[in-house]
Amino acid sequence: SGLGRVCRGYKHLDKCTHQIAPLEVKYQLRNGDTRTLFHCNCTRRLVRFLRRARDLSDAEVAVLANCIGTDCFVLELPSDCSPGKGPQHDCITAPRAVLVPAQHLKKTLRRWGPPHATSTAECRDWKIQDSGGTL
């Protein structure tokens, strides 16, 4: 079924270890949106899946547009941390998230045009499990 296909697409996001829930602060970035933010590698993986499933219904597009943010983030080390030798090589500072537009996701969703349906489906709780995550 169509929604089952979308659920299979969500499993790619389930495996994403780097995500920021709505209103959560993580990696020094606050997600002020009502949708979960994902690392850009994870949204690219979702886009590859969506391109293969070209026949999504309006309801499926509405669910995606409602639940997945159209921004993503990349993780960057602080500028004083550089790979190589010396004391700066042993940085203990955690990477910080930098928000970027997920153009790859926006472009794919735009291909289907604006959803002609609205979604009342509950968005997934993207809390990750302790094992099996990918970036």
PDB file of C-alpha atoms in Angstrom:
ATOM      1  CA  SER A   1       0.000   0.000   0.000  1.00  0.00           C
ATOM      2  CA  GLY A   2       1.052   3.599  -0.433  1.00  0.00           C
ATOM      3  CA  LEU A   3       1.386   4.495   3.226  1.00  0.00           C
ATOM      4  CA  GLY A   4       3.333   1.285   3.772  1.00  0.00           C
ATOM      5  CA  ARG A   5       5.778   2.516   1.156  1.00  0.00           C
ATOM      6  CA  VAL A   6       6.185   5.785   3.046  1.00  0.00           C
ATOM      7  CA  CYS A   7       6.709   3.825   6.262  1.00  0.00           C
ATOM      8  CA  ARG A   8       9.515   1.923   4.566  1.00  0.00           C
ATOM      9  CA  GLY A   9      10.996   5.281   3.654  1.00  0.00           C
ATOM     10  CA  TYR A  10      10.817   6.353   7.279  1.00  0.00           C
ATOM     11  CA  LYS A  11      12.986   3.409   8.310  1.00  0.00           C
ATOM     12  CA  HIS A  12      15.892   5.269   6.732  1.00  0.00           C
ATOM     13  CA  LEU A  13      15.226   8.136   9.110  1.00  0.00           C
ATOM     14  CA  ASP A  14      14.803   5.739  12.032  1.00  0.00           C
ATOM     15  CA  LYS A  15      18.431   4.732  11.528  1.00  0.00           C
ATOM     16  CA  CYS A  16      19.653   8.328  11.570  1.00  0.00           C
ATOM     17  CA  THR A  17      21.657   8.821  14.760  1.00  0.00           C
ATOM     18  CA  HIS A  18      21.939  12.585  14.337  1.00  0.00           C
ATOM     19  CA  GLN A  19      18.548  14.243  14.747  1.00  0.00           C
ATOM     20  CA  ILE A  20      17.092  17.068  16.790  1.00  0.00           C
ATOM     21  CA  ALA A  21      13.520  16.728  18.026  1.00  0.00           C
ATOM     22  CA  PRO A  22      11.106  19.687  17.981  1.00  0.00           C
ATOM     23  CA  LEU A  23      12.035  22.291  20.607  1.00  0.00           C
ATOM     24  CA  GLU A  24      15.138  20.295  21.584  1.00  0.00           C
ATOM     25  CA  VAL A  25      18.641  21.735  21.924  1.00  0.00           C
ATOM     26  CA  LYS A  26      21.327  19.391  20.679  1.00  0.00           C
ATOM     27  CA  TYR A  27      24.774  19.956  19.167  1.00  0.00           C
ATOM     28  CA  GLN A  28      24.435  23.600  20.281  1.00  0.00           C
ATOM     29  CA  LEU A  29      21.437  24.123  17.958  1.00  0.00           C
ATOM     30  CA  ARG A  30      17.849  24.696  19.070  1.00  0.00           C
ATOM     31  CA  ASN A  31      15.164  23.241  16.828  1.00  0.00           C
ATOM     32  CA  GLY A  32      12.365  25.795  17.063  1.00  0.00           C
ATOM     33  CA  ASP A  33      10.261  23.954  14.485  1.00  0.00           C
ATOM     34  CA  THR A  34       7.445  21.492  15.144  1.00  0.00           C
ATOM     35  CA  ARG A  35       9.204  18.959  12.910  1.00  0.00           C
ATOM     36  CA  THR A  36      12.307  16.914  13.603  1.00  0.00           C
ATOM     37  CA  LEU A  37      15.569  18.083  12.062  1.00  0.00           C
ATOM     38  CA  PHE A  38      17.821  15.419  10.571  1.00  0.00           C
ATOM     39  CA  HIS A  39      21.450  15.370   9.532  1.00  0.00           C
ATOM     40  CA  CYS A  40      21.710  16.191   5.822  1.00  0.00           C
ATOM     41  CA  ASN A  41      23.116  12.737   5.032  1.00  0.00           C
ATOM     42  CA  CYS A  42      19.888  11.225   6.364  1.00  0.00           C
ATOM     43  CA  THR A  43      17.610  13.485   4.325  1.00  0.00           C
ATOM     44  CA  ARG A  44      19.670  12.735   1.204  1.00  0.00           C
ATOM     45  CA  ARG A  45      19.137   9.024   1.829  1.00  0.00           C
ATOM     46  CA  LEU A  46      15.380   9.663   2.134  1.00  0.00           C
ATOM     47  CA  VAL A  47      15.387  11.635  -1.130  1.00  0.00           C
ATOM     48  CA  ARG A  48      17.062   8.737  -2.951  1.00  0.00           C
ATOM     49  CA  PHE A  49      14.272   6.478  -1.666  1.00  0.00           C
ATOM     50  CA  LEU A  50      11.561   8.966  -2.693  1.00  0.00           C
ATOM     51  CA  ARG A  51      12.940   9.295  -6.210  1.00  0.00           C
ATOM     52  CA  ARG A  52      12.610   5.542  -6.667  1.00  0.00           C
ATOM     53  CA  ALA A  53       9.002   5.652  -5.363  1.00  0.00           C
ATOM     54  CA  ARG A  54       7.800   8.159  -7.954  1.00  0.00           C
ATOM     55  CA  ASP A  55       4.098   7.473  -7.552  1.00  0.00           C
ATOM     56  CA  LEU A  56       3.411   8.911  -4.103  1.00  0.00           C
ATOM     57  CA  SER A  57      -0.172   9.950  -3.433  1.00  0.00           C
ATOM     58  CA  ASP A  58      -1.230  13.394  -2.221  1.00  0.00           C
ATOM     59  CA  ALA A  59      -1.768  11.951   1.254  1.00  0.00           C
ATOM     60  CA  GLU A  60       1.767  10.564   1.332  1.00  0.00           C
ATOM     61  CA  VAL A  61       3.253  13.878   0.235  1.00  0.00           C
ATOM     62  CA  ALA A  62       1.175  15.662   2.889  1.00  0.00           C
ATOM     63  CA  VAL A  63       2.480  13.336   5.605  1.00  0.00           C
ATOM     64  CA  LEU A  64       6.068  13.924   4.518  1.00  0.00           C
ATOM     65  CA  ALA A  65       5.647  17.694   4.257  1.00  0.00           C
ATOM     66  CA  ASN A  66       3.953  17.827   7.654  1.00  0.00           C
ATOM     67  CA  CYS A  67       6.429  15.667   9.572  1.00  0.00           C
ATOM     68  CA  ILE A  68       9.852  16.270   8.072  1.00  0.00           C
ATOM     69  CA  GLY A  69      11.547  19.644   8.182  1.00  0.00           C
ATOM     70  CA  THR A  70      12.826  21.129   4.938  1.00  0.00           C
ATOM     71  CA  ASP A  71      16.044  22.139   6.636  1.00  0.00           C
ATOM     72  CA  CYS A  72      18.781  19.797   7.730  1.00  0.00           C
ATOM     73  CA  PHE A  73      22.021  20.222   9.608  1.00  0.00           C
ATOM     74  CA  VAL A  74      25.675  19.366   9.264  1.00  0.00           C
ATOM     75  CA  LEU A  75      28.071  18.861  12.152  1.00  0.00           C
ATOM     76  CA  GLU A  76      31.186  21.002  12.278  1.00  0.00           C
ATOM     77  CA  LEU A  77      34.123  20.900  14.638  1.00  0.00           C
ATOM     78  CA  PRO A  78      34.996  24.193  16.337  1.00  0.00           C
ATOM     79  CA  SER A  79      37.433  26.264  14.287  1.00  0.00           C
ATOM     80  CA  ASP A  80      40.246  25.748  16.805  1.00  0.00           C
ATOM     81  CA  CYS A  81      40.040  21.968  16.275  1.00  0.00           C
ATOM     82  CA  SER A  82      41.924  20.834  13.238  1.00  0.00           C
ATOM     83  CA  PRO A  83      42.972  17.349  12.238  1.00  0.00           C
ATOM     84  CA  GLY A  84      46.673  16.771  12.516  1.00  0.00           C
ATOM     85  CA  LYS A  85      49.273  16.978  15.221  1.00  0.00           C
ATOM     86  CA  GLY A  86      49.530  19.180  18.250  1.00  0.00           C
ATOM     87  CA  PRO A  87      47.322  20.069  21.213  1.00  0.00           C
ATOM     88  CA  GLN A  88      44.433  21.244  19.012  1.00  0.00           C
ATOM     89  CA  HIS A  89      44.219  17.711  17.579  1.00  0.00           C
ATOM     90  CA  ASP A  90      42.860  16.384  20.873  1.00  0.00           C
ATOM     91  CA  CYS A  91      39.746  18.558  20.962  1.00  0.00           C
ATOM     92  CA  ILE A  92      37.276  17.700  23.670  1.00  0.00           C
ATOM     93  CA  THR A  93      34.711  20.175  22.400  1.00  0.00           C
ATOM     94  CA  ALA A  94      31.681  18.530  20.845  1.00  0.00           C
ATOM     95  CA  PRO A  95      30.806  19.309  17.242  1.00  0.00           C
ATOM     96  CA  ARG A  96      28.128  21.898  16.656  1.00  0.00           C
ATOM     97  CA  ALA A  97      25.226  21.673  14.255  1.00  0.00           C
ATOM     98  CA  VAL A  98      24.881  24.208  11.471  1.00  0.00           C
ATOM     99  CA  LEU A  99      21.415  24.535   9.962  1.00  0.00           C
ATOM    100  CA  VAL A 100      21.276  24.498   6.167  1.00  0.00           C
ATOM    101  CA  PRO A 101      18.362  24.396   3.712  1.00  0.00           C
ATOM    102  CA  ALA A 102      17.665  20.849   2.548  1.00  0.00           C
ATOM    103  CA  GLN A 103      17.445  21.854  -1.109  1.00  0.00           C
ATOM    104  CA  HIS A 104      17.558  18.206  -2.161  1.00  0.00           C
ATOM    105  CA  LEU A 105      14.421  17.475  -0.101  1.00  0.00           C
ATOM    106  CA  LYS A 106      12.596  20.673  -1.090  1.00  0.00           C
ATOM    107  CA  LYS A 107      13.229  19.966  -4.771  1.00  0.00           C
ATOM    108  CA  THR A 108      11.917  16.409  -4.494  1.00  0.00           C
ATOM    109  CA  LEU A 109       8.762  17.426  -2.615  1.00  0.00           C
ATOM    110  CA  ARG A 110       8.176  20.291  -5.067  1.00  0.00           C
ATOM    111  CA  ARG A 111       8.222  17.779  -7.926  1.00  0.00           C
ATOM    112  CA  TRP A 112       4.871  16.460  -6.710  1.00  0.00           C
ATOM    113  CA  GLY A 113       3.539  19.988  -6.335  1.00  0.00           C
ATOM    114  CA  PRO A 114       1.699  21.277  -3.296  1.00  0.00           C
ATOM    115  CA  PRO A 115      -0.204  18.516  -1.532  1.00  0.00           C
ATOM    116  CA  HIS A 116      -3.873  18.536  -2.481  1.00  0.00           C
ATOM    117  CA  ALA A 117      -4.657  16.816   0.788  1.00  0.00           C
ATOM    118  CA  THR A 118      -3.907  17.657   4.362  1.00  0.00           C
ATOM    119  CA  SER A 119      -2.500  15.207   6.803  1.00  0.00           C
ATOM    120  CA  THR A 120      -3.932  14.522  10.222  1.00  0.00           C
ATOM    121  CA  ALA A 121      -1.584  11.577  10.653  1.00  0.00           C
ATOM    122  CA  GLU A 122       0.549  11.655  13.740  1.00  0.00           C
ATOM    123  CA  CYS A 123       4.183  12.319  13.038  1.00  0.00           C
ATOM    124  CA  ARG A 124       6.516   9.596  14.158  1.00  0.00           C
ATOM    125  CA  ASP A 125       8.354   9.885  17.424  1.00  0.00           C
ATOM    126  CA  TRP A 126      11.849   9.899  15.990  1.00  0.00           C
ATOM    127  CA  LYS A 127      13.540   8.988  19.258  1.00  0.00           C
ATOM    128  CA  ILE A 128      16.383   6.807  18.172  1.00  0.00           C
ATOM    129  CA  GLN A 129      17.256   3.464  19.588  1.00  0.00           C
ATOM    130  CA  ASP A 130      20.674   2.743  21.049  1.00  0.00           C
ATOM    131  CA  SER A 131      21.804   0.490  18.232  1.00  0.00           C
ATOM    132  CA  GLY A 132      21.832   0.376  14.493  1.00  0.00           C
ATOM    133  CA  GLY A 133      22.021   4.099  13.795  1.00  0.00           C
ATOM    134  CA  THR A 134      23.749   5.559  10.780  1.00  0.00           C
ATOM    135  CA  LEU A 135      24.736   8.976   9.682  1.00  0.00           C
TER     136      LEU A 135
END
